[in-house]
Short mmCIF file of C-alpha atoms in Angstrom, two decimals:
data_model
loop_
_atom_site.label_atom_id
_atom_site.label_comp_id
_atom_site.label_asym_id
_atom_site.label_seq_id
_atom_site.Cartn_x
_atom_site.Cartn_y
_atom_site.Cartn_z
CA MET A 59 -168.46 2.60 8.46
CA PRO A 60 -169.53 4.15 11.80
CA ILE A 61 -167.74 2.92 14.91
CA SER A 62 -169.98 1.09 17.38
CA PRO A 63 -170.27 2.70 20.82
CA LEU A 64 -169.50 -0.78 22.22
CA ALA A 65 -166.18 -1.04 20.36
CA GLY A 66 -163.37 -2.12 22.64
CA LYS A 67 -165.68 -2.84 25.56
CA PRO A 68 -166.61 -6.20 27.10
CA ALA A 69 -169.49 -7.79 25.23
CA PRO A 70 -172.87 -7.27 26.93
CA ARG A 71 -174.99 -10.37 27.46
CA LYS A 72 -177.42 -9.35 24.71
CA LEU A 73 -174.66 -9.81 22.12
CA LEU A 74 -173.75 -13.33 23.17
CA VAL A 75 -174.96 -16.20 21.01
CA ASP A 76 -177.01 -19.05 22.38
CA PRO A 77 -175.11 -22.26 21.47
CA ILE A 78 -178.22 -24.39 22.07
CA ARG A 79 -180.24 -22.30 19.63
CA LEU A 80 -177.40 -22.40 17.11
CA GLU A 81 -177.28 -26.19 17.22
CA HIS A 82 -181.07 -26.40 16.93
CA GLU A 83 -181.04 -24.14 13.87
CA TYR A 84 -178.15 -26.13 12.39
CA TYR A 85 -180.17 -29.36 12.47
CA GLN A 86 -183.69 -28.05 11.86
CA ARG A 87 -183.37 -25.18 9.39
CA ARG A 88 -183.55 -25.92 5.68
CA PRO A 89 -181.85 -23.55 3.23
CA ASP A 90 -183.99 -21.61 0.76
CA LEU A 91 -182.84 -22.97 -2.58
CA GLU A 92 -184.14 -19.87 -4.35
CA ASN A 93 -181.91 -17.62 -2.25
CA PRO A 94 -178.30 -17.54 -3.53
CA ASN A 95 -177.14 -16.44 -0.08
CA GLU A 96 -178.25 -19.80 1.31
CA MET A 97 -176.48 -21.95 -1.27
CA VAL A 98 -172.98 -23.42 -0.90
CA SER A 99 -170.41 -20.73 -1.69
CA PHE A 100 -166.68 -21.32 -1.32
CA GLY A 101 -164.40 -18.46 -0.40
CA THR A 102 -160.81 -19.17 0.65
CA SER A 103 -160.84 -22.96 0.37
CA GLY A 104 -164.16 -23.33 2.17
CA HIS A 105 -167.80 -22.49 2.80
CA ARG A 106 -168.77 -20.12 5.62
CA GLY A 107 -172.15 -19.14 6.97
CA SER A 108 -174.45 -19.26 9.98
CA PRO A 109 -177.42 -21.42 10.94
CA LEU A 110 -179.19 -18.19 11.90
CA ARG A 111 -178.97 -17.02 8.28
CA GLY A 112 -179.76 -20.42 6.75
CA SER A 113 -176.29 -20.57 5.21
CA PHE A 114 -174.58 -23.15 7.44
CA THR A 115 -176.88 -26.07 8.24
CA GLU A 116 -176.74 -29.83 8.33
CA ALA A 117 -178.03 -29.84 4.75
CA HIS A 118 -174.98 -27.82 3.64
CA ILE A 119 -172.50 -30.07 5.41
CA LEU A 120 -174.12 -33.24 4.08
CA ALA A 121 -173.86 -31.88 0.53
CA ILE A 122 -170.33 -30.50 0.85
CA THR A 123 -168.96 -33.66 2.45
CA GLN A 124 -170.50 -35.87 -0.23
CA ALA A 125 -169.09 -33.52 -2.87
CA ILE A 126 -165.62 -33.89 -1.31
CA CYS A 127 -166.03 -37.67 -1.37
CA ASP A 128 -167.00 -37.47 -5.03
CA TYR A 129 -164.03 -35.18 -5.79
CA ARG A 130 -161.62 -37.55 -4.03
CA ARG A 131 -162.86 -40.43 -6.16
CA SER A 132 -162.53 -38.38 -9.33
CA ARG A 133 -158.90 -37.62 -8.49
CA GLY A 134 -158.01 -41.08 -7.20
CA TYR A 135 -157.27 -39.91 -3.65
CA ASP A 136 -157.75 -42.98 -1.51
CA GLY A 137 -155.44 -42.29 1.43
CA PRO A 138 -156.70 -41.12 4.83
CA LEU A 139 -158.63 -37.90 5.32
CA TYR A 140 -157.52 -35.90 8.37
CA MET A 141 -160.33 -33.87 9.92
CA GLY A 142 -160.08 -31.18 12.58
CA LYS A 143 -162.44 -28.67 14.13
CA ASP A 144 -162.21 -25.43 16.07
CA THR A 145 -164.14 -24.11 19.06
CA HIS A 146 -167.04 -22.37 17.27
CA ALA A 147 -170.40 -23.65 18.52
CA VAL A 148 -171.46 -25.39 15.31
CA SER A 149 -168.07 -26.94 14.52
CA GLY A 150 -168.87 -30.01 16.63
CA PRO A 151 -172.25 -30.68 14.99
CA ALA A 152 -170.66 -30.18 11.56
CA GLN A 153 -167.92 -32.70 12.34
CA ARG A 154 -170.49 -35.26 13.43
CA THR A 155 -172.48 -34.76 10.23
CA ALA A 156 -169.35 -35.06 8.12
CA LEU A 157 -168.34 -38.29 9.86
CA GLU A 158 -171.71 -39.83 8.95
CA VAL A 159 -171.10 -39.11 5.26
CA LEU A 160 -167.42 -40.04 5.24
CA ALA A 161 -168.11 -43.40 6.92
CA ALA A 162 -170.94 -44.16 4.50
CA ASN A 163 -168.52 -43.48 1.62
CA LYS A 164 -165.91 -45.71 3.27
CA VAL A 165 -163.38 -42.88 3.52
CA GLU A 166 -160.65 -43.61 6.08
CA THR A 167 -161.04 -40.64 8.42
CA ILE A 168 -158.73 -39.61 11.26
CA ILE A 169 -159.88 -37.19 13.97
CA GLN A 170 -158.40 -35.92 17.22
CA LYS A 171 -159.10 -38.33 20.05
CA ASP A 172 -161.41 -37.41 22.95
CA ASP A 173 -163.39 -35.01 20.73
CA GLY A 174 -160.53 -32.51 20.89
CA PHE A 175 -159.89 -29.36 18.86
CA THR A 176 -157.29 -29.06 16.10
CA PRO A 177 -155.68 -25.92 14.61
CA THR A 178 -155.56 -25.75 10.82
CA PRO A 179 -151.73 -26.05 10.51
CA VAL A 180 -151.84 -29.34 12.44
CA ILE A 181 -154.05 -30.86 9.74
CA SER A 182 -151.76 -29.44 7.05
CA ARG A 183 -148.73 -31.02 8.71
CA ALA A 184 -150.45 -34.40 9.06
CA ILE A 185 -151.32 -34.40 5.36
CA LEU A 186 -147.79 -33.45 4.30
CA VAL A 187 -146.09 -35.97 6.56
CA TYR A 188 -148.31 -38.79 5.28
CA ASN A 189 -147.82 -37.80 1.62
CA ARG A 190 -144.05 -37.28 1.81
CA ASN A 191 -142.37 -39.25 -0.99
CA ARG A 192 -145.66 -40.91 -2.00
CA LYS A 193 -146.61 -41.44 -5.63
CA GLU A 194 -150.16 -42.65 -4.92
CA HIS A 195 -152.75 -43.19 -2.17
CA PHE A 196 -152.58 -39.53 -1.15
CA ALA A 197 -154.12 -38.12 2.03
CA ASP A 198 -156.11 -34.90 2.25
CA GLY A 199 -158.18 -33.16 4.88
CA ILE A 200 -161.13 -31.16 6.15
CA VAL A 201 -160.88 -28.31 8.65
CA ILE A 202 -164.10 -27.15 10.27
CA THR A 203 -163.55 -23.49 11.13
CA PRO A 204 -164.76 -20.06 10.01
CA SER A 205 -161.44 -18.64 11.25
CA HIS A 206 -161.92 -15.28 12.97
CA ASN A 207 -165.61 -14.98 12.06
CA PRO A 208 -168.23 -14.22 14.77
CA PRO A 209 -169.34 -16.99 17.15
CA ALA A 210 -172.63 -17.62 15.32
CA ASP A 211 -170.72 -18.66 12.18
CA GLY A 212 -169.42 -21.98 10.96
CA GLY A 213 -166.88 -22.86 8.31
CA PHE A 214 -166.00 -26.00 6.35
CA LYS A 215 -162.72 -26.11 4.42
CA TYR A 216 -161.10 -28.68 2.17
CA ASN A 217 -157.32 -29.20 2.12
CA PRO A 218 -156.04 -31.24 -0.86
CA PRO A 219 -152.88 -33.40 -0.74
CA ASN A 220 -150.57 -30.37 -0.87
CA GLY A 221 -151.77 -29.58 2.67
CA GLY A 222 -152.75 -26.00 1.97
CA PRO A 223 -156.03 -24.28 1.11
CA ALA A 224 -157.71 -25.70 -1.96
CA ASP A 225 -157.21 -23.71 -5.15
CA THR A 226 -160.17 -22.24 -7.04
CA ASP A 227 -160.26 -25.08 -9.57
CA VAL A 228 -160.91 -27.47 -6.69
CA THR A 229 -163.36 -25.27 -4.82
CA ARG A 230 -165.40 -24.55 -7.95
CA TRP A 231 -165.74 -28.29 -8.56
CA VAL A 232 -166.77 -29.02 -4.98
CA GLU A 233 -169.10 -26.00 -4.79
CA ARG A 234 -170.87 -26.91 -8.03
CA ARG A 235 -171.31 -30.54 -7.00
CA ALA A 236 -172.43 -29.60 -3.48
CA ASN A 237 -175.15 -27.33 -4.83
CA GLU A 238 -176.36 -30.10 -7.12
CA LEU A 239 -176.60 -32.35 -4.08
CA LEU A 240 -178.26 -29.61 -2.03
CA ARG A 241 -181.06 -29.45 -4.61
CA ASP A 242 -181.33 -33.23 -4.97
CA GLY A 243 -179.90 -35.08 -1.99
CA THR A 244 -180.70 -38.57 -3.23
CA SER A 245 -177.02 -39.20 -4.03
CA ILE A 246 -175.82 -38.36 -0.51
CA LYS A 247 -174.64 -41.42 1.40
CA ARG A 248 -175.03 -41.36 5.17
CA VAL A 249 -175.00 -43.68 8.18
CA PRO A 250 -176.08 -42.92 11.77
CA LEU A 251 -173.44 -41.28 13.95
CA ALA A 252 -173.18 -44.32 16.26
CA VAL A 253 -172.32 -46.44 13.23
CA ALA A 254 -169.88 -43.85 11.84
CA ILE A 255 -167.94 -43.58 15.12
CA LYS A 256 -167.49 -47.37 15.30
CA ALA A 257 -166.81 -47.85 11.59
CA ASN A 258 -163.56 -49.57 10.69
CA THR A 259 -162.70 -46.49 8.61
CA THR A 260 -162.92 -44.03 11.53
CA TYR A 261 -159.83 -43.55 13.67
CA GLN A 262 -159.19 -41.35 16.69
CA GLU A 263 -155.56 -40.37 17.15
CA ASP A 264 -153.51 -37.78 19.01
CA PHE A 265 -152.56 -34.90 16.74
CA VAL A 266 -150.98 -32.84 19.53
CA MET A 267 -147.71 -34.54 20.39
CA PRO A 268 -146.59 -35.40 16.82
CA TYR A 269 -147.02 -31.73 15.93
CA VAL A 270 -145.33 -30.46 19.09
CA GLU A 271 -142.39 -32.84 18.73
CA ASP A 272 -141.91 -31.80 15.09
CA LEU A 273 -141.55 -28.12 15.99
CA LYS A 274 -137.88 -28.66 16.88
CA ASN A 275 -137.18 -29.45 13.24
CA VAL A 276 -138.19 -25.96 12.12
CA ILE A 277 -137.74 -23.79 15.22
CA ASP A 278 -134.53 -23.28 17.18
CA MET A 279 -136.03 -24.11 20.55
CA ASP A 280 -132.59 -24.01 22.20
CA ALA A 281 -132.24 -20.36 21.19
CA ILE A 282 -135.65 -19.51 22.62
CA ARG A 283 -134.91 -21.34 25.85
CA SER A 284 -131.44 -19.84 26.29
CA ALA A 285 -132.81 -16.34 25.72
CA GLY A 286 -134.59 -16.61 29.06
CA LEU A 287 -137.85 -15.27 27.68
CA LYS A 288 -141.00 -15.29 29.76
CA LEU A 289 -143.90 -15.84 27.34
CA GLY A 290 -147.50 -15.02 28.14
CA VAL A 291 -149.93 -16.62 25.71
CA ASP A 292 -153.65 -16.04 25.36
CA PRO A 293 -155.06 -18.70 23.01
CA LEU A 294 -158.19 -16.55 22.61
CA GLY A 295 -160.45 -19.52 23.27
CA GLY A 296 -159.15 -21.23 20.19
CA ALA A 297 -158.17 -24.67 19.02
CA ALA A 298 -154.49 -24.14 19.99
CA GLU A 299 -155.27 -23.98 23.72
CA THR A 300 -154.26 -27.58 24.43
CA TYR A 301 -150.97 -27.23 22.52
CA TRP A 302 -149.20 -24.68 24.69
CA GLU A 303 -148.71 -26.82 27.79
CA PRO A 304 -147.08 -29.66 25.81
CA ILE A 305 -144.84 -27.12 24.00
CA ASP A 306 -143.78 -25.75 27.37
CA SER A 307 -143.25 -29.21 28.82
CA VAL A 308 -141.33 -30.73 25.92
CA TYR A 309 -139.02 -27.76 25.31
CA HIS A 310 -138.77 -26.45 28.89
CA LEU A 311 -139.80 -22.92 27.97
CA ASP A 312 -141.23 -20.39 30.40
CA ILE A 313 -144.76 -20.19 28.95
CA HIS A 314 -147.74 -19.03 30.96
CA VAL A 315 -151.19 -19.50 29.41
CA THR A 316 -153.08 -16.45 30.64
CA ASN A 317 -156.57 -17.59 29.67
CA PRO A 318 -157.34 -21.29 29.04
CA THR A 319 -161.10 -20.66 28.74
CA ILE A 320 -162.95 -22.39 25.90
CA ASP A 321 -166.25 -20.56 25.44
CA PRO A 322 -168.20 -20.81 22.16
CA THR A 323 -169.91 -17.47 22.90
CA PHE A 324 -166.49 -15.70 22.91
CA SER A 325 -167.69 -13.78 25.97
CA PHE A 326 -164.09 -13.04 26.95
CA MET A 327 -163.61 -10.88 23.84
CA THR A 328 -164.18 -7.15 23.62
CA VAL A 329 -166.54 -5.90 20.91
CA ASP A 330 -165.10 -5.21 17.47
CA HIS A 331 -165.36 -1.84 15.68
CA ASP A 332 -168.69 -2.72 14.05
CA GLY A 333 -170.41 -4.01 17.18
CA GLN A 334 -169.73 -7.69 16.43
CA ILE A 335 -167.82 -10.23 18.50
CA ARG A 336 -165.07 -11.86 16.50
CA MET A 337 -161.45 -12.87 16.61
CA ARG A 338 -158.98 -10.42 15.12
CA TRP A 339 -155.26 -11.10 14.89
CA HIS A 340 -154.49 -7.63 16.20
CA VAL A 341 -156.62 -7.82 19.35
CA SER A 342 -153.71 -8.55 21.63
CA TRP A 343 -149.97 -9.07 21.81
CA ALA A 344 -150.60 -12.65 22.88
CA SER A 345 -152.44 -13.43 19.65
CA ARG A 346 -149.46 -12.13 17.70
CA ILE A 347 -147.19 -14.47 19.65
CA SER A 348 -149.24 -17.41 18.46
CA MET A 349 -149.28 -16.14 14.88
CA THR A 350 -145.78 -14.72 14.47
CA SER A 351 -143.28 -16.12 16.95
CA LEU A 352 -144.25 -19.70 16.07
CA SER A 353 -144.65 -19.27 12.32
CA PRO A 354 -141.95 -21.19 10.46
CA THR A 355 -142.74 -23.40 7.52
CA ILE A 356 -141.89 -26.97 6.72
CA ARG A 357 -141.13 -27.80 3.09
CA THR A 358 -141.62 -31.29 1.71
CA PRO A 359 -141.76 -32.82 -1.77
CA THR A 360 -145.53 -32.41 -1.71
CA GLY A 361 -145.86 -28.81 -0.58
CA THR A 362 -145.45 -26.26 2.17
CA ALA A 363 -147.31 -26.00 5.47
CA SER A 364 -147.14 -23.37 8.18
CA LEU A 365 -146.55 -24.63 11.69
CA ARG A 366 -148.07 -21.61 13.42
CA LEU A 367 -150.81 -22.03 15.97
CA PRO A 368 -153.68 -19.65 15.24
CA ARG A 369 -157.16 -19.83 16.74
CA GLY A 370 -158.76 -22.25 14.29
#
């Protein structure tokens, strides 16, 4: 693949996405049901696409969320569903759509309060903590993120009660059912957003402090503090941005967040090798701090979850 002449350089304005246009396309565009590229297709635990390509629209999220509700019922999962989102432009609209379906299906749904962002491992931890030692009424989750994909993309992932990415037997079931619903949406249940937000099954809680306070159980914070390290962290505009200050405050570490900017265009990123803007783990030392230095695991009777703090 040829290297773009823009590689490694600040992104020019012409490359930046228009979040308003993305949201408009998300709500207004209808997928071409004859085009396999515009159907629901699960990769690693979730569906990814873009409103600009007709592969990540409100129609997709309605169908996938209803399929997840149907899957939960088929498996007898009737505990809470923890839902988080990242900072991509269409993650917010997708969360609002999903809430409308979850409320209509009377699924107890827990989201970060104040419309905040939530890294994937935080949802995994919440699921595992709730399910610890349970024999029934299991919790599961949804994470709305396309990970490191370009800013025009969206992603919608399902995490079963083990807290991790859904296995292929689960994703095949959800994908097949979602595509059935995409073709015939008469079985999709939905209520208006205003109703969903106020539903007695929708809860807004703080995910940040329970996660931060649990870090001491898997990381030797005393060793980090006594080492006298000065840590510079660039959250790369990601969902972990609001976690670093509490980590610093609770454990009295010397952490300096170098760039707290949240920008759905990712304008602070340099251009990737192929001329696209995206998040890569190797783009900076700071990103490796967030991925590696804080990457222990917590093991429970119901599974294993990483406590690292990546972008989404």
